[in-house]
Amino acid sequence: ESDAEPDEPKEPKIRETPEDIKFEAIVNTVAFHPTRDILAAGDLDGDIYVHSYSCVEGGNQELWSSGHHLKSCREVAFSHDGEKLFSISKDKSVHIMDVEGGKLVKRISKAHSDPINSMLLIDENLLATGDDRGTLKVWDLRRGTAFMEMKQHEEYISGMAIDHDKKILLTTSGDGTMGVFNIKRRRFDLLSEFQNGDLTSVAIMKRGKKVACGSSEGMIYLFNWDGFGATSDRFAVKAESVDSIIPITDSILCAASTDGVIRAINLLPNRVIGSVGQHVGEPIEQIAKSYDGHFLASCAHDQKVKFWDISSLSAITVSDYRRRKKKGGNLKSLSKKAFGGGDDFFSGLIEETEIKKPEEKEEEEDSDSDSD
């Protein structure tokens, strides 16, 4: 190889996914730009990094970084037009930065009286934030003030989602409940009944007809839209904890877990399709989907952001609800980078099965699992 002509430039290698991005601290949060190949990450030290990413070997580039937060940055999100980057922190502040140059445009320094844990950009003028003690605020960004402030949860707010009409805001909490708020009428509607463990994340699925919540007990709970009081179905994923869920299609979501594995899961019929990727043995903090649906990014305790190819997931359809699974099969790998097969050190991962207590058998036969 050393005999190659010096004047022949080597073709840059094209990878299936961008290379890992390595950070100096644990990354808590990742977000993709809505129209460009740009990713933002916020870390435990309060620093924010914005990178461009590419499948060309060596193609990832840091565009800028910001150290404005005094404590851990817990969530980042791009505005819908992609021009601003929002961040929240344990330091109780909300920051808005200019994506082009990384300058701080606006700071709400004491946005909450407790550390802020989650945020959802509703539209260009509305932002929802939830803190460690269960307070939800909805902000009018034109005025820089909150027009709704409610404390219905007893514990931290872990995740939020909003319906298509931007009217009903759902919150999940460490108290084991899902909260339902009508932000058009500025009122609290209800809390769901308590589930086991902390609810960690929430996603609206099935064209708005179902809501899925992840839990620290490794369960995914399903609610019917407008049936928010009690779950309609639940699904045990053999994962220590389901910490972050992201809708991929109407029926498929990706779920990241403390065991370091990202699983693709079909809802109704409830089935784990396989593994999208993994941070071996490292708890995953958050996953995000790229604007074109091609990549999933994950950040974990290994201080890396990794990219996974999820482009084939949208073609998968799962039917045949009654199929009985083989016991002890391996988790199927859904991409080249995801460990699957029987000969690697991950083969101890048993395929998840739905765990039902015997007395729930009857209910399973006529649960709503086939109704969609």
mmCIF file of C-alpha atoms in Angstrom:
data_model
loop_
_atom_site.group_PDB
_atom_site.id
_atom_site.type_symbol
_atom_site.label_atom_id
_atom_site.label_comp_id
_atom_site.label_asym_id
_atom_site.label_seq_id
_atom_site.Cartn_x
_atom_site.Cartn_y
_atom_site.Cartn_z
ATOM 1 C CA GLU A 1 0.000 0.000 0.000
ATOM 2 C CA SER A 2 2.914 2.336 0.626
ATOM 3 C CA ASP A 3 3.744 2.142 -3.098
ATOM 4 C CA ALA A 4 0.643 4.170 -3.956
ATOM 5 C CA GLU A 5 1.306 7.254 -6.064
ATOM 6 C CA PRO A 6 1.578 10.198 -3.678
ATOM 7 C CA ASP A 7 -0.491 12.419 -5.960
ATOM 8 C CA GLU A 8 -3.543 10.135 -5.932
ATOM 9 C CA PRO A 9 -5.807 11.433 -3.165
ATOM 10 C CA LYS A 10 -7.587 8.609 -1.379
ATOM 11 C CA GLU A 11 -11.359 8.620 -1.797
ATOM 12 C CA PRO A 12 -12.905 9.454 1.567
ATOM 13 C CA LYS A 13 -14.629 6.442 3.035
ATOM 14 C CA ILE A 14 -18.427 6.608 3.204
ATOM 15 C CA ARG A 15 -19.928 4.988 6.282
ATOM 16 C CA GLU A 16 -23.426 3.690 6.914
ATOM 17 C CA THR A 17 -23.794 6.147 9.792
ATOM 18 C CA PRO A 18 -21.798 9.141 11.067
ATOM 19 C CA GLU A 19 -18.940 8.345 13.440
ATOM 20 C CA ASP A 20 -19.419 8.555 17.209
ATOM 21 C CA ILE A 21 -18.896 12.000 18.737
ATOM 22 C CA LYS A 22 -16.877 11.892 21.949
ATOM 23 C CA PHE A 23 -17.437 14.389 24.781
ATOM 24 C CA GLU A 24 -15.602 15.384 27.940
ATOM 25 C CA ALA A 25 -18.573 14.716 30.225
ATOM 26 C CA ILE A 26 -21.707 12.585 30.204
ATOM 27 C CA VAL A 27 -24.195 13.907 27.644
ATOM 28 C CA ASN A 28 -27.747 14.157 29.013
ATOM 29 C CA THR A 29 -29.554 15.287 25.919
ATOM 30 C CA VAL A 30 -29.346 15.275 22.106
ATOM 31 C CA ALA A 31 -31.471 17.016 19.474
ATOM 32 C CA PHE A 32 -31.455 17.125 15.684
ATOM 33 C CA HIS A 33 -31.873 20.280 13.613
ATOM 34 C CA PRO A 34 -35.232 20.319 11.747
ATOM 35 C CA THR A 35 -33.783 20.757 8.235
ATOM 36 C CA ARG A 36 -29.977 20.416 8.299
ATOM 37 C CA ASP A 37 -27.432 17.731 9.255
ATOM 38 C CA ILE A 38 -26.716 19.363 12.598
ATOM 39 C CA LEU A 39 -26.929 17.918 16.094
ATOM 40 C CA ALA A 40 -26.908 19.637 19.500
ATOM 41 C CA ALA A 41 -25.829 18.001 22.753
ATOM 42 C CA GLY A 42 -25.958 19.202 26.344
ATOM 43 C CA ASP A 43 -23.793 17.732 29.088
ATOM 44 C CA LEU A 44 -23.488 17.262 32.819
ATOM 45 C CA ASP A 45 -21.153 20.267 33.150
ATOM 46 C CA GLY A 46 -23.764 22.578 31.607
ATOM 47 C CA ASP A 47 -21.944 22.861 28.296
ATOM 48 C CA ILE A 48 -23.719 22.744 24.946
ATOM 49 C CA TYR A 49 -22.079 21.570 21.725
ATOM 50 C CA VAL A 50 -23.388 21.900 18.200
ATOM 51 C CA HIS A 51 -21.913 19.624 15.523
ATOM 52 C CA SER A 52 -22.517 19.043 11.866
ATOM 53 C CA TYR A 53 -22.579 15.317 11.104
ATOM 54 C CA SER A 54 -21.856 13.359 7.954
ATOM 55 C CA CYS A 55 -21.367 9.773 6.796
ATOM 56 C CA VAL A 56 -18.043 10.720 5.266
ATOM 57 C CA GLU A 57 -15.225 9.381 7.434
ATOM 58 C CA GLY A 58 -13.897 12.282 9.524
ATOM 59 C CA GLY A 59 -16.840 14.387 8.372
ATOM 60 C CA ASN A 60 -18.308 15.380 11.754
ATOM 61 C CA GLN A 61 -17.381 18.912 12.765
ATOM 62 C CA GLU A 62 -17.894 20.953 15.894
ATOM 63 C CA LEU A 63 -19.548 24.220 14.874
ATOM 64 C CA TRP A 64 -19.595 25.899 18.286
ATOM 65 C CA SER A 65 -19.957 25.306 21.995
ATOM 66 C CA SER A 66 -21.400 27.311 24.849
ATOM 67 C CA GLY A 67 -20.706 27.258 28.561
ATOM 68 C CA HIS A 68 -23.460 29.611 29.701
ATOM 69 C CA HIS A 69 -25.201 27.184 32.069
ATOM 70 C CA LEU A 70 -23.819 27.000 35.604
ATOM 71 C CA LYS A 71 -25.013 23.432 36.170
ATOM 72 C CA SER A 72 -26.000 20.332 34.204
ATOM 73 C CA CYS A 73 -27.839 20.949 30.926
ATOM 74 C CA ARG A 74 -30.812 18.594 30.938
ATOM 75 C CA GLU A 75 -32.487 19.183 27.595
ATOM 76 C CA VAL A 76 -31.805 20.930 24.295
ATOM 77 C CA ALA A 77 -34.279 21.580 21.453
ATOM 78 C CA PHE A 78 -34.150 23.441 18.155
ATOM 79 C CA SER A 79 -36.894 25.897 17.271
ATOM 80 C CA HIS A 80 -39.206 24.770 14.470
ATOM 81 C CA ASP A 81 -37.514 27.120 11.980
ATOM 82 C CA GLY A 82 -34.093 25.824 13.048
ATOM 83 C CA GLU A 83 -32.741 29.287 13.848
ATOM 84 C CA LYS A 84 -32.652 29.047 17.637
ATOM 85 C CA LEU A 85 -31.524 26.453 20.153
ATOM 86 C CA PHE A 86 -33.319 26.239 23.504
ATOM 87 C CA SER A 87 -31.789 24.677 26.584
ATOM 88 C CA ILE A 88 -32.801 24.072 30.198
ATOM 89 C CA SER A 89 -30.604 23.386 33.169
ATOM 90 C CA LYS A 90 -30.368 22.268 36.739
ATOM 91 C CA ASP A 91 -29.424 25.927 37.345
ATOM 92 C CA LYS A 92 -33.182 26.721 36.890
ATOM 93 C CA SER A 93 -32.649 28.754 33.741
ATOM 94 C CA VAL A 94 -33.881 28.626 30.156
ATOM 95 C CA HIS A 95 -31.407 29.786 27.499
ATOM 96 C CA ILE A 96 -32.124 30.633 23.876
ATOM 97 C CA MET A 97 -29.151 30.684 21.504
ATOM 98 C CA ASP A 98 -28.662 31.636 17.914
ATOM 99 C CA VAL A 99 -27.880 28.459 15.946
ATOM 100 C CA GLU A 100 -25.752 30.213 13.336
ATOM 101 C CA GLY A 101 -23.189 31.747 15.673
ATOM 102 C CA GLY A 102 -23.930 30.233 19.061
ATOM 103 C CA LYS A 103 -24.622 33.586 20.717
ATOM 104 C CA LEU A 104 -26.943 33.751 23.699
ATOM 105 C CA VAL A 105 -30.058 35.601 22.503
ATOM 106 C CA LYS A 106 -32.170 35.408 25.650
ATOM 107 C CA ARG A 107 -31.916 34.047 29.158
ATOM 108 C CA ILE A 108 -34.742 33.446 31.629
ATOM 109 C CA SER A 109 -32.538 33.040 34.657
ATOM 110 C CA LYS A 110 -34.953 32.013 37.414
ATOM 111 C CA ALA A 111 -37.539 30.349 35.225
ATOM 112 C CA HIS A 112 -38.466 27.899 38.011
ATOM 113 C CA SER A 113 -37.737 27.829 41.723
ATOM 114 C CA ASP A 114 -36.490 24.233 41.329
ATOM 115 C CA PRO A 115 -34.101 22.653 38.817
ATOM 116 C CA ILE A 116 -35.774 22.291 35.402
ATOM 117 C CA ASN A 117 -35.852 18.733 34.099
ATOM 118 C CA SER A 118 -37.808 18.713 30.855
ATOM 119 C CA MET A 119 -38.982 20.996 28.085
ATOM 120 C CA LEU A 120 -41.193 20.928 25.014
ATOM 121 C CA LEU A 121 -41.300 23.565 22.289
ATOM 122 C CA ILE A 122 -44.961 23.735 21.329
ATOM 123 C CA ASP A 123 -44.714 26.284 18.518
ATOM 124 C CA GLU A 124 -42.642 29.357 17.707
ATOM 125 C CA ASN A 125 -44.191 31.271 20.605
ATOM 126 C CA LEU A 126 -44.956 28.659 23.254
ATOM 127 C CA LEU A 127 -42.615 26.659 25.468
ATOM 128 C CA ALA A 128 -43.499 24.204 28.240
ATOM 129 C CA THR A 129 -41.043 23.440 31.054
ATOM 130 C CA GLY A 130 -41.273 20.974 33.937
ATOM 131 C CA ASP A 131 -39.152 20.907 37.086
ATOM 132 C CA ASP A 132 -37.805 18.505 39.712
ATOM 133 C CA ARG A 133 -40.716 19.071 42.074
ATOM 134 C CA GLY A 134 -43.542 18.602 39.597
ATOM 135 C CA THR A 135 -44.307 22.175 38.538
ATOM 136 C CA LEU A 136 -45.306 22.723 34.913
ATOM 137 C CA LYS A 137 -45.035 26.147 33.285
ATOM 138 C CA VAL A 138 -46.136 27.206 29.826
ATOM 139 C CA TRP A 139 -44.359 30.308 28.499
ATOM 140 C CA ASP A 140 -45.282 32.955 25.969
ATOM 141 C CA LEU A 141 -41.879 33.550 24.387
ATOM 142 C CA ARG A 142 -42.895 36.937 22.965
ATOM 143 C CA ARG A 143 -43.396 38.241 26.482
ATOM 144 C CA GLY A 144 -40.885 36.054 28.292
ATOM 145 C CA THR A 145 -43.513 35.225 30.920
ATOM 146 C CA ALA A 146 -45.394 32.077 31.918
ATOM 147 C CA PHE A 147 -49.172 32.229 31.419
ATOM 148 C CA MET A 148 -49.744 28.833 33.040
ATOM 149 C CA GLU A 149 -48.134 27.490 36.198
ATOM 150 C CA MET A 150 -49.442 24.325 37.801
ATOM 151 C CA LYS A 151 -48.142 21.864 40.325
ATOM 152 C CA GLN A 152 -50.159 18.683 39.920
ATOM 153 C CA HIS A 153 -47.307 16.182 40.150
ATOM 154 C CA GLU A 154 -45.606 15.145 43.386
ATOM 155 C CA GLU A 155 -42.288 14.373 41.702
ATOM 156 C CA TYR A 156 -40.084 15.519 38.820
ATOM 157 C CA ILE A 157 -41.605 15.937 35.364
ATOM 158 C CA SER A 158 -39.713 13.553 33.095
ATOM 159 C CA GLY A 159 -41.255 14.050 29.673
ATOM 160 C CA MET A 160 -43.894 15.927 27.677
ATOM 161 C CA ALA A 161 -45.857 15.553 24.457
ATOM 162 C CA ILE A 162 -48.506 17.633 22.718
ATOM 163 C CA ASP A 163 -51.323 16.631 20.376
ATOM 164 C CA HIS A 164 -51.563 17.656 16.748
ATOM 165 C CA ASP A 165 -53.889 20.574 17.545
ATOM 166 C CA LYS A 166 -51.450 21.921 20.143
ATOM 167 C CA LYS A 167 -54.214 21.842 22.712
ATOM 168 C CA ILE A 168 -53.639 18.891 25.054
ATOM 169 C CA LEU A 169 -50.253 18.701 26.790
ATOM 170 C CA LEU A 170 -49.288 15.394 28.399
ATOM 171 C CA THR A 171 -46.662 15.125 31.131
ATOM 172 C CA THR A 172 -45.005 12.095 32.706
ATOM 173 C CA SER A 173 -43.671 12.171 36.224
ATOM 174 C CA GLY A 174 -41.528 10.318 38.708
ATOM 175 C CA ASP A 175 -44.676 10.031 40.819
ATOM 176 C CA GLY A 176 -45.931 7.318 38.428
ATOM 177 C CA THR A 177 -48.716 9.363 36.829
ATOM 178 C CA MET A 178 -49.375 10.993 33.482
ATOM 179 C CA GLY A 179 -50.776 14.523 33.649
ATOM 180 C CA VAL A 180 -53.229 15.963 31.132
ATOM 181 C CA PHE A 181 -53.369 19.752 30.650
ATOM 182 C CA ASN A 182 -55.493 21.802 28.257
ATOM 183 C CA ILE A 183 -53.193 24.666 27.318
ATOM 184 C CA LYS A 184 -55.783 26.376 25.072
ATOM 185 C CA ARG A 185 -58.086 26.717 28.087
ATOM 186 C CA ARG A 186 -55.148 27.042 30.495
ATOM 187 C CA ARG A 187 -56.451 24.361 32.810
ATOM 188 C CA PHE A 188 -55.464 21.059 34.373
ATOM 189 C CA ASP A 189 -57.682 18.176 33.224
ATOM 190 C CA LEU A 190 -56.594 15.074 35.130
ATOM 191 C CA LEU A 191 -53.894 12.744 36.388
ATOM 192 C CA SER A 192 -53.873 9.110 35.362
ATOM 193 C CA GLU A 193 -53.972 6.465 38.046
ATOM 194 C CA PHE A 194 -50.580 5.573 39.534
ATOM 195 C CA GLN A 195 -48.429 3.074 37.622
ATOM 196 C CA ASN A 196 -45.552 1.050 39.038
ATOM 197 C CA GLY A 197 -42.304 2.984 39.186
ATOM 198 C CA ASP A 198 -41.516 6.367 37.671
ATOM 199 C CA LEU A 199 -43.007 7.267 34.323
ATOM 200 C CA THR A 200 -39.987 8.384 32.293
ATOM 201 C CA SER A 201 -41.189 9.366 28.837
ATOM 202 C CA VAL A 202 -44.252 9.794 26.669
ATOM 203 C CA ALA A 203 -45.098 9.453 22.962
ATOM 204 C CA ILE A 204 -48.322 9.917 21.007
ATOM 205 C CA MET A 205 -48.852 6.986 18.624
ATOM 206 C CA LYS A 206 -51.413 5.447 16.234
ATOM 207 C CA ARG A 207 -52.350 8.759 14.570
ATOM 208 C CA GLY A 208 -53.182 10.319 17.903
ATOM 209 C CA LYS A 209 -55.382 7.462 19.138
ATOM 210 C CA LYS A 210 -52.886 6.000 21.649
ATOM 211 C CA VAL A 211 -50.365 7.332 24.137
ATOM 212 C CA ALA A 212 -47.351 5.267 25.221
ATOM 213 C CA CYS A 213 -45.387 5.921 28.422
ATOM 214 C CA GLY A 214 -42.076 4.342 29.398
ATOM 215 C CA SER A 215 -41.412 3.402 33.002
ATOM 216 C CA SER A 216 -38.487 2.756 35.300
ATOM 217 C CA GLU A 217 -39.815 -0.786 35.827
ATOM 218 C CA GLY A 218 -39.277 -1.692 32.164
ATOM 219 C CA MET A 219 -42.977 -1.425 31.284
ATOM 220 C CA ILE A 220 -44.615 0.433 28.433
ATOM 221 C CA TYR A 221 -48.085 1.610 29.413
ATOM 222 C CA LEU A 222 -50.687 2.432 26.757
ATOM 223 C CA PHE A 223 -53.587 4.826 27.137
ATOM 224 C CA ASN A 224 -56.452 5.442 24.742
ATOM 225 C CA TRP A 225 -56.758 9.074 23.711
ATOM 226 C CA ASP A 226 -59.513 10.536 25.925
ATOM 227 C CA GLY A 227 -59.172 7.512 28.216
ATOM 228 C CA PHE A 228 -56.339 9.000 30.219
ATOM 229 C CA GLY A 229 -57.489 7.853 33.637
ATOM 230 C CA ALA A 230 -56.531 4.188 33.278
ATOM 231 C CA THR A 231 -54.204 2.293 30.960
ATOM 232 C CA SER A 232 -55.740 0.302 28.097
ATOM 233 C CA ASP A 233 -52.811 -2.068 27.799
ATOM 234 C CA ARG A 234 -49.319 -2.639 29.104
ATOM 235 C CA PHE A 235 -46.302 -4.357 27.773
ATOM 236 C CA ALA A 236 -43.322 -5.675 29.725
ATOM 237 C CA VAL A 237 -40.052 -5.100 27.926
ATOM 238 C CA LYS A 238 -37.241 -7.159 29.419
ATOM 239 C CA ALA A 239 -35.189 -4.084 30.046
ATOM 240 C CA GLU A 240 -34.111 -2.693 33.374
ATOM 241 C CA SER A 241 -35.840 0.595 32.721
ATOM 242 C CA VAL A 242 -37.329 2.277 29.662
ATOM 243 C CA ASP A 243 -35.866 5.781 29.909
ATOM 244 C CA SER A 244 -36.465 7.491 26.579
ATOM 245 C CA ILE A 245 -38.989 6.679 23.840
ATOM 246 C CA ILE A 246 -39.306 8.202 20.365
ATOM 247 C CA PRO A 247 -42.062 7.525 17.802
ATOM 248 C CA ILE A 248 -40.673 6.277 14.477
ATOM 249 C CA THR A 249 -43.901 5.352 12.663
ATOM 250 C CA ASP A 250 -47.536 5.245 13.744
ATOM 251 C CA SER A 251 -46.990 1.843 15.353
ATOM 252 C CA ILE A 252 -43.242 1.596 15.984
ATOM 253 C CA LEU A 253 -41.253 3.401 18.640
ATOM 254 C CA CYS A 254 -37.645 3.173 19.744
ATOM 255 C CA ALA A 255 -37.030 2.719 23.462
ATOM 256 C CA ALA A 256 -33.680 3.303 25.137
ATOM 257 C CA SER A 257 -32.871 1.642 28.402
ATOM 258 C CA THR A 258 -30.542 1.602 31.385
ATOM 259 C CA ASP A 259 -29.129 -1.678 30.049
ATOM 260 C CA GLY A 260 -27.607 0.282 27.146
ATOM 261 C CA VAL A 261 -29.822 -1.232 24.433
ATOM 262 C CA ILE A 262 -32.111 0.647 22.029
ATOM 263 C CA ARG A 263 -35.055 -1.533 21.047
ATOM 264 C CA ALA A 264 -37.549 -1.083 18.238
ATOM 265 C CA ILE A 265 -40.990 -1.908 19.580
ATOM 266 C CA ASN A 266 -44.261 -2.397 17.721
ATOM 267 C CA LEU A 267 -47.449 -1.408 19.519
ATOM 268 C CA LEU A 268 -50.662 -3.379 19.043
ATOM 269 C CA PRO A 269 -49.653 -6.133 18.541
ATOM 270 C CA ASN A 270 -47.110 -5.423 21.287
ATOM 271 C CA ARG A 271 -43.809 -6.879 20.285
ATOM 272 C CA VAL A 272 -40.115 -6.109 20.515
ATOM 273 C CA ILE A 273 -38.930 -6.176 16.898
ATOM 274 C CA GLY A 274 -35.229 -6.127 17.705
ATOM 275 C CA SER A 275 -32.200 -4.045 18.631
ATOM 276 C CA VAL A 276 -31.388 -0.824 16.787
ATOM 277 C CA GLY A 277 -28.095 -0.330 18.602
ATOM 278 C CA GLN A 278 -26.359 -0.259 21.953
ATOM 279 C CA HIS A 279 -23.921 1.499 24.262
ATOM 280 C CA VAL A 280 -22.577 -1.684 25.820
ATOM 281 C CA GLY A 281 -23.445 -1.725 29.519
ATOM 282 C CA GLU A 282 -23.848 2.067 29.639
ATOM 283 C CA PRO A 283 -27.191 3.610 30.629
ATOM 284 C CA ILE A 284 -28.650 5.671 27.781
ATOM 285 C CA GLU A 285 -29.924 9.122 28.746
ATOM 286 C CA GLN A 286 -31.800 10.116 25.617
ATOM 287 C CA ILE A 287 -32.481 9.255 21.989
ATOM 288 C CA ALA A 288 -33.534 11.550 19.135
ATOM 289 C CA LYS A 289 -34.642 11.047 15.528
ATOM 290 C CA SER A 290 -33.158 12.990 12.611
ATOM 291 C CA TYR A 291 -35.414 15.251 10.558
ATOM 292 C CA ASP A 292 -35.262 12.915 7.538
ATOM 293 C CA GLY A 293 -36.032 9.823 9.631
ATOM 294 C CA HIS A 294 -32.758 8.215 8.594
ATOM 295 C CA PHE A 295 -30.823 8.252 11.867
ATOM 296 C CA LEU A 296 -31.394 7.819 15.542
ATOM 297 C CA ALA A 297 -28.841 9.443 17.854
ATOM 298 C CA SER A 298 -28.238 8.250 21.407
ATOM 299 C CA CYS A 299 -26.215 9.637 24.303
ATOM 300 C CA ALA A 300 -25.085 7.505 27.218
ATOM 301 C CA HIS A 301 -22.752 7.344 30.187
ATOM 302 C CA ASP A 302 -19.818 6.445 27.916
ATOM 303 C CA GLN A 303 -19.683 10.190 27.034
ATOM 304 C CA LYS A 304 -20.474 9.443 23.409
ATOM 305 C CA VAL A 305 -23.208 10.316 20.979
ATOM 306 C CA LYS A 306 -23.731 7.396 18.596
ATOM 307 C CA PHE A 307 -25.738 7.251 15.377
ATOM 308 C CA TRP A 308 -27.924 4.353 14.218
ATOM 309 C CA ASP A 309 -29.510 3.713 10.849
ATOM 310 C CA ILE A 310 -33.282 3.401 11.337
ATOM 311 C CA SER A 311 -34.291 3.931 7.703
ATOM 312 C CA SER A 312 -35.503 0.333 7.322
ATOM 313 C CA LEU A 313 -37.860 0.479 10.330
ATOM 314 C CA SER A 314 -40.611 2.294 8.469
ATOM 315 C CA ALA A 315 -41.005 -0.679 6.102
ATOM 316 C CA ILE A 316 -41.591 -3.200 8.906
ATOM 317 C CA THR A 317 -45.133 -4.297 9.562
ATOM 318 C CA VAL A 318 -45.950 -6.616 12.418
ATOM 319 C CA SER A 319 -49.093 -8.676 12.235
ATOM 320 C CA ASP A 320 -50.155 -12.088 13.498
ATOM 321 C CA TYR A 321 -50.798 -11.259 17.101
ATOM 322 C CA ARG A 322 -51.171 -14.808 18.405
ATOM 323 C CA ARG A 323 -47.806 -16.065 17.208
ATOM 324 C CA ARG A 324 -46.077 -17.721 20.134
ATOM 325 C CA LYS A 325 -42.433 -16.837 20.488
ATOM 326 C CA LYS A 326 -39.588 -19.270 20.858
ATOM 327 C CA LYS A 327 -38.256 -19.015 24.357
ATOM 328 C CA GLY A 328 -34.693 -17.794 24.661
ATOM 329 C CA GLY A 329 -34.188 -16.460 21.149
ATOM 330 C CA ASN A 330 -31.689 -13.635 20.716
ATOM 331 C CA LEU A 331 -32.732 -10.052 20.230
ATOM 332 C CA LYS A 332 -32.768 -9.547 16.473
ATOM 333 C CA SER A 333 -30.307 -6.940 15.213
ATOM 334 C CA LEU A 334 -31.887 -4.403 12.883
ATOM 335 C CA SER A 335 -28.700 -2.891 11.444
ATOM 336 C CA LYS A 336 -25.069 -3.839 10.853
ATOM 337 C CA LYS A 337 -23.986 -1.936 13.943
ATOM 338 C CA ALA A 338 -26.567 -3.492 16.241
ATOM 339 C CA PHE A 339 -25.390 -6.642 17.962
ATOM 340 C CA GLY A 340 -27.758 -9.501 17.389
ATOM 341 C CA GLY A 341 -26.594 -12.928 16.281
ATOM 342 C CA GLY A 342 -25.706 -15.826 18.532
ATOM 343 C CA ASP A 343 -21.924 -15.643 18.440
ATOM 344 C CA ASP A 344 -21.274 -12.255 20.011
ATOM 345 C CA PHE A 345 -20.992 -11.313 23.649
ATOM 346 C CA PHE A 346 -24.491 -9.860 23.580
ATOM 347 C CA SER A 347 -26.104 -13.176 22.844
ATOM 348 C CA GLY A 348 -27.178 -13.379 26.456
ATOM 349 C CA LEU A 349 -29.884 -10.866 25.590
ATOM 350 C CA ILE A 350 -33.048 -12.904 25.604
ATOM 351 C CA GLU A 351 -35.799 -11.758 23.310
ATOM 352 C CA GLU A 352 -38.478 -9.962 25.290
ATOM 353 C CA THR A 353 -41.825 -11.603 25.733
ATOM 354 C CA GLU A 354 -44.963 -10.129 27.089
ATOM 355 C CA ILE A 355 -45.233 -11.174 30.696
ATOM 356 C CA LYS A 356 -48.753 -11.827 31.848
ATOM 357 C CA LYS A 357 -49.798 -13.180 35.201
ATOM 358 C CA PRO A 358 -52.016 -16.237 34.838
ATOM 359 C CA GLU A 359 -55.075 -14.420 36.152
ATOM 360 C CA GLU A 360 -54.738 -11.836 33.394
ATOM 361 C CA LYS A 361 -55.050 -14.493 30.705
ATOM 362 C CA GLU A 362 -58.783 -14.007 30.137
ATOM 363 C CA GLU A 363 -58.379 -10.293 29.706
ATOM 364 C CA GLU A 364 -55.619 -10.784 27.163
ATOM 365 C CA GLU A 365 -57.942 -12.589 24.771
ATOM 366 C CA ASP A 366 -60.240 -9.609 24.525
ATOM 367 C CA SER A 367 -57.852 -6.779 25.356
ATOM 368 C CA ASP A 368 -57.777 -4.060 22.730
ATOM 369 C CA SER A 369 -54.546 -5.405 21.341
ATOM 370 C CA ASP A 370 -56.122 -6.407 18.059
ATOM 371 C CA SER A 371 -58.601 -3.591 17.791
ATOM 372 C CA ASP A 372 -56.463 -1.337 15.619
#
